[in-house]
Coordinates of C-alpha atoms in Angstrom, one line a residue:
M1 CA 123.9 142.4 118.8
D2 CA 122.9 139.8 120.9
A3 CA 120.5 137.0 119.1
I4 CA 119.6 135.8 122.1
Q5 CA 119.6 137.1 126.0
I6 CA 118.9 135.1 128.7
Q7 CA 119.0 136.4 132.5
G8 CA 118.4 134.7 135.9
V9 CA 116.1 132.2 134.0
S10 CA 114.9 129.5 136.5
K11 CA 112.5 126.6 136.5
S12 CA 111.1 124.2 138.3
F13 CA 109.0 120.7 137.9
G14 CA 107.3 120.0 141.1
T15 CA 110.8 119.9 143.0
T16 CA 112.7 119.0 140.5
R17 CA 114.9 122.0 139.8
A18 CA 115.4 122.0 135.7
L19 CA 117.1 125.3 135.2
D20 CA 118.9 127.1 138.1
E21 CA 119.5 130.8 137.3
I22 CA 120.8 130.4 133.8
T23 CA 122.1 134.0 132.5
L24 CA 123.1 133.8 128.7
S25 CA 123.9 135.3 125.7
V26 CA 124.6 134.6 122.3
P27 CA 125.4 137.1 119.6
E28 CA 124.3 137.4 115.9
G29 CA 125.6 135.0 113.4
E30 CA 126.9 132.6 116.4
L31 CA 126.9 128.7 116.2
F32 CA 126.8 128.1 119.9
G33 CA 126.4 124.6 121.2
L34 CA 124.7 123.9 124.7
I35 CA 126.5 120.7 126.0
G36 CA 125.5 118.6 128.8
P37 CA 124.1 114.7 129.6
D38 CA 120.2 114.0 129.9
G39 CA 118.4 115.7 132.6
A40 CA 120.6 118.5 132.1
G41 CA 118.3 121.4 131.4
K42 CA 119.0 121.3 127.7
T43 CA 115.3 121.0 126.1
T44 CA 113.7 123.0 128.5
L45 CA 116.0 125.8 128.6
I46 CA 115.8 125.6 124.8
R47 CA 111.3 125.0 124.8
I48 CA 111.6 128.1 126.8
L49 CA 113.6 130.6 124.0
T50 CA 111.0 129.0 121.6
S51 CA 107.9 130.0 123.6
L52 CA 106.9 126.8 124.2
L53 CA 107.6 127.0 127.6
Y54 CA 107.4 130.0 130.7
P55 CA 110.3 130.5 132.8
A56 CA 109.0 130.8 136.2
T57 CA 112.0 133.8 137.0
G58 CA 114.0 136.1 134.7
S59 CA 113.8 137.6 131.2
V60 CA 114.3 136.3 128.1
H61 CA 114.6 138.1 124.4
V62 CA 115.2 136.6 121.3
L63 CA 115.8 138.6 118.2
G64 CA 114.6 141.3 120.8
L65 CA 111.3 139.9 121.6
D66 CA 109.9 138.4 124.6
P67 CA 108.9 134.4 124.1
V68 CA 106.0 135.3 126.1
A69 CA 104.4 138.5 125.5
A70 CA 105.6 138.4 121.2
F71 CA 105.5 134.6 120.8
R72 CA 103.3 134.9 117.6
Q73 CA 105.6 137.3 116.1
L74 CA 108.6 135.3 117.3
R75 CA 107.7 131.8 115.8
K76 CA 107.4 133.5 112.6
K77 CA 111.2 134.2 113.0
L78 CA 112.4 131.3 114.3
G79 CA 113.2 127.6 113.2
Y80 CA 112.9 124.6 115.4
M81 CA 113.5 120.8 115.8
P82 CA 113.2 119.5 118.6
G83 CA 114.6 116.0 120.0
R84 CA 112.0 113.7 119.1
F85 CA 111.2 113.6 115.3
S86 CA 107.9 115.4 114.9
L87 CA 106.9 115.3 111.4
Y88 CA 103.9 113.7 109.9
Q89 CA 105.0 109.6 109.4
D90 CA 102.2 109.0 107.3
L91 CA 103.0 111.7 105.0
T92 CA 105.9 111.8 102.3
V93 CA 108.4 114.0 102.1
E94 CA 107.5 116.2 99.8
E95 CA 104.2 116.3 101.6
N96 CA 105.8 117.2 105.1
I97 CA 108.0 119.7 103.7
R98 CA 104.7 121.4 101.6
L99 CA 102.6 121.7 104.9
F100 CA 105.5 123.3 107.0
A101 CA 106.0 125.8 104.0
S102 CA 102.1 126.4 103.5
I103 CA 101.7 127.5 107.4
F104 CA 104.2 129.9 106.8
E105 CA 102.4 131.2 103.8
T106 CA 104.8 130.2 101.5
T107 CA 105.9 127.6 98.8
L108 CA 108.5 125.1 98.1
E109 CA 108.9 126.1 94.9
K110 CA 108.9 130.0 96.2
N111 CA 111.6 129.3 99.2
Y112 CA 113.4 126.0 97.2
V113 CA 116.7 128.2 96.7
L114 CA 116.3 128.0 101.1
I115 CA 116.7 124.1 101.4
R116 CA 118.2 123.3 98.0
D117 CA 121.6 121.9 99.0
I118 CA 119.7 120.1 102.3
Y119 CA 116.6 118.8 100.3
Q120 CA 118.5 117.8 97.3
Q121 CA 120.3 114.7 99.4
I122 CA 116.5 113.3 100.0
E123 CA 114.6 114.7 97.1
P124 CA 115.0 111.2 95.2
F125 CA 113.0 110.1 98.4
K126 CA 110.2 112.9 98.2
N127 CA 107.3 110.1 97.9
R128 CA 108.4 108.2 100.6
K129 CA 106.6 108.2 103.8
A130 CA 108.6 110.1 106.7
G131 CA 108.1 107.0 108.6
A132 CA 110.1 105.2 106.7
L133 CA 113.2 107.0 106.5
S134 CA 116.6 106.5 108.2
G135 CA 117.7 108.7 111.1
G136 CA 120.1 110.7 109.0
M137 CA 117.5 111.4 106.3
K138 CA 114.7 111.8 108.7
Q139 CA 116.8 114.9 110.3
K140 CA 117.7 116.3 106.8
L141 CA 113.4 116.5 106.3
A142 CA 112.8 118.1 109.6
L143 CA 115.7 120.5 109.0
S144 CA 114.5 121.3 105.9
C145 CA 110.8 121.7 107.2
A146 CA 112.4 123.8 109.8
M147 CA 114.5 126.3 107.0
I148 CA 111.6 126.1 105.0
H149 CA 110.8 129.6 106.4
K150 CA 114.0 131.2 106.3
P151 CA 114.2 132.1 109.7
D152 CA 116.4 134.6 111.0
I153 CA 117.5 131.6 114.2
L154 CA 117.7 128.0 114.2
F155 CA 117.3 126.1 117.7
L156 CA 118.0 122.4 117.5
D157 CA 117.5 120.3 120.4
E158 CA 119.8 117.2 120.2
P159 CA 120.0 117.1 116.6
T160 CA 122.4 114.1 115.7
T161 CA 121.2 111.9 118.9
G162 CA 121.0 108.2 117.6
V163 CA 122.6 109.1 114.1
D164 CA 124.8 107.0 112.8
P165 CA 129.0 108.8 112.2
V166 CA 129.0 109.4 108.9
S167 CA 125.4 111.3 109.2
R168 CA 126.4 113.0 112.2
K169 CA 129.1 114.7 110.0
E170 CA 127.1 115.3 107.3
F171 CA 124.5 117.0 109.7
W172 CA 127.0 119.4 110.9
D173 CA 128.6 120.3 107.7
M174 CA 125.2 121.2 106.6
L175 CA 124.5 123.6 110.1
H176 CA 128.2 125.1 109.2
A177 CA 126.9 125.9 105.9
L178 CA 123.8 127.9 107.0
N179 CA 125.7 129.7 109.6
R180 CA 128.3 130.8 107.3
D181 CA 125.3 132.5 105.1
G182 CA 124.6 134.4 108.5
L183 CA 122.5 132.3 110.2
T184 CA 121.9 132.4 113.9
I185 CA 122.2 128.7 115.5
F186 CA 121.4 127.3 118.7
V187 CA 122.1 123.5 119.1
S188 CA 122.1 121.3 122.1
T189 CA 124.0 117.8 122.3
P190 CA 124.9 115.6 124.6
Y191 CA 128.2 114.7 122.7
M192 CA 131.2 116.4 124.3
D193 CA 133.4 115.6 120.7
E194 CA 130.6 117.8 118.9
A195 CA 131.6 120.7 120.9
D196 CA 134.7 121.9 118.8
R197 CA 131.6 122.4 115.8
C198 CA 130.7 125.3 117.8
H199 CA 132.1 129.0 117.6
R200 CA 131.1 129.4 121.7
V201 CA 129.8 126.5 124.2
G202 CA 128.0 126.6 127.1
L203 CA 129.0 123.8 129.9
I204 CA 125.5 122.9 131.5
Q205 CA 124.5 120.2 134.9
E206 CA 121.9 119.9 136.6
G207 CA 120.4 123.1 136.0
R208 CA 123.2 125.4 136.3
L209 CA 125.5 126.7 133.7
L210 CA 129.1 125.3 134.5
A211 CA 130.8 127.5 132.3
V212 CA 130.6 129.2 128.7
D213 CA 133.5 130.2 126.0
T214 CA 135.0 128.6 123.2
P215 CA 135.6 125.0 123.5
A216 CA 139.5 125.8 123.4
A217 CA 139.9 128.5 126.0
I218 CA 137.6 126.0 128.5
S219 CA 140.1 123.0 127.9
H220 CA 142.8 125.8 128.4
G221 CA 141.3 126.4 131.8
F222 CA 142.2 123.1 133.0
D223 CA 144.1 123.7 136.2
H224 CA 146.0 120.3 137.1
Q225 CA 148.2 118.2 135.7
L226 CA 146.4 114.8 133.6
F227 CA 147.7 111.9 133.4
A228 CA 146.5 108.7 131.3
I229 CA 146.6 105.4 132.8
Q230 CA 146.3 102.3 131.1
S231 CA 146.5 98.5 132.8
S232 CA 145.0 94.9 132.0
D233 CA 143.1 95.2 135.0
K234 CA 141.1 98.3 134.9
F235 CA 138.8 98.2 137.3
G236 CA 141.4 97.2 139.6
L237 CA 143.1 100.2 138.9
I238 CA 140.1 102.3 139.3
R239 CA 139.7 100.8 142.9
Y240 CA 143.8 101.1 143.3
L241 CA 143.8 105.1 142.5
R242 CA 141.0 106.4 144.1
A243 CA 142.6 104.9 147.3
I244 CA 145.3 107.1 147.0
P245 CA 144.6 109.9 149.3
S246 CA 145.8 112.8 147.0
H247 CA 143.9 111.8 144.4
R248 CA 141.9 114.1 143.1
S249 CA 139.7 112.5 140.4
V250 CA 139.5 109.4 138.5
F251 CA 137.6 109.1 135.5
S252 CA 137.8 106.4 133.1
F253 CA 138.1 107.7 129.3
G254 CA 138.1 104.3 127.1
S255 CA 140.4 102.2 128.0
E256 CA 142.5 104.1 129.9
I257 CA 142.2 106.3 132.9
H258 CA 142.6 109.9 133.4
Y259 CA 143.8 110.6 137.1
T260 CA 144.5 114.4 138.7
D261 CA 146.1 114.9 141.6
K262 CA 145.2 117.2 144.6
N263 CA 148.5 118.6 144.1
P264 CA 147.8 120.6 140.7
N265 CA 151.4 120.4 139.6
L266 CA 152.1 116.6 140.5
T267 CA 155.2 115.6 138.1
A268 CA 155.7 112.3 135.9
S269 CA 158.4 111.2 138.6
Q270 CA 155.5 111.5 141.4
M271 CA 152.7 109.6 139.5
E272 CA 155.2 106.6 139.1
E273 CA 155.8 106.8 142.7
L274 CA 151.9 106.4 143.8
L275 CA 151.7 103.7 140.9
S276 CA 155.1 101.7 142.2
A277 CA 152.7 99.2 144.3
W278 CA 151.0 98.9 141.6
K279 CA 153.0 98.6 138.7
A280 CA 154.8 95.8 141.3
N281 CA 152.7 93.6 140.2
H282 CA 150.8 95.0 136.9
P283 CA 151.9 96.6 133.7
T284 CA 150.7 99.8 133.4
T285 CA 152.2 102.5 131.1
T286 CA 151.4 106.2 132.2
R287 CA 151.6 109.7 130.1
K288 CA 151.1 113.4 130.7
I289 CA 148.1 114.1 128.5
N290 CA 146.3 117.8 127.4
P291 CA 142.9 118.0 128.3
G292 CA 139.9 117.8 126.1
I293 CA 136.7 119.4 126.4
E294 CA 134.9 116.1 128.2
D295 CA 137.8 116.4 131.1
S296 CA 136.9 120.2 131.2
F297 CA 133.7 119.2 132.0
M298 CA 133.7 116.6 134.7
S299 CA 136.6 119.1 136.4
L300 CA 133.8 121.5 136.9
M301 CA 130.9 119.3 137.5
L302 CA 133.6 118.3 140.3
D303 CA 134.6 121.8 141.4
E304 CA 130.8 122.7 141.3
R305 CA 129.9 119.4 143.9
N306 CA 132.6 120.8 145.7

């Protein structure tokens, strides 16, 4: 059974098309990741799924409920962590959790076991004001508040943005532990490296879903030979590669340039020939590589524009 069903959902703000004909389903028990840059439509979609916005067109069902017609029933069944820390900063850690428990007519003591593994990490600071917590501790507090009423589905909007790498890993470990217990999780992130943490992902750009599949399947769908090229003059190399008439894509990835050609089966020797004029004056290394999820996203985005 699907926990989430979205059919043809669109949403605009003035002349800005935030979502464009989104169709998606997420089965119960899945950890689904919605991945895309800022402004891609991730927050808008999550707010529609959590009954905070109306869709302009299309239909949505979460746990079999319409977020518009049955928003009261749905809000009792879902947990939601917005992108911005929205707890009461002048209340202590414990006061925040007790407040959210009371909203859902339960108590910290009654449902302590639900958040024990998360809350124990911040419990030593239970008397500290929420506003004085570090970024990672704030996220753990927000997750505890979202879980205190035992939701059937959890929505998280960019929960690791602005959090240090260690706290990011700890947070994802906590999400996996919750998911192993059967909780359906829908999480958005701008970080491509977090795709492998999800069972399936949806790549979204400018309000349109470019692909929905497992991270491995999306990477395997990359249909051009990919080369990683490195030179001391990185920006000069980018200009050189983009001047090649047969170039398809030229993107910077760290210290390297990822290149694809209009010839999807370009060989290493052909790549060397294309670089011969450049390499005559610049030490350069070239290697064939397997595409990652970010390469696939850039390729899909390029196809969408063309």
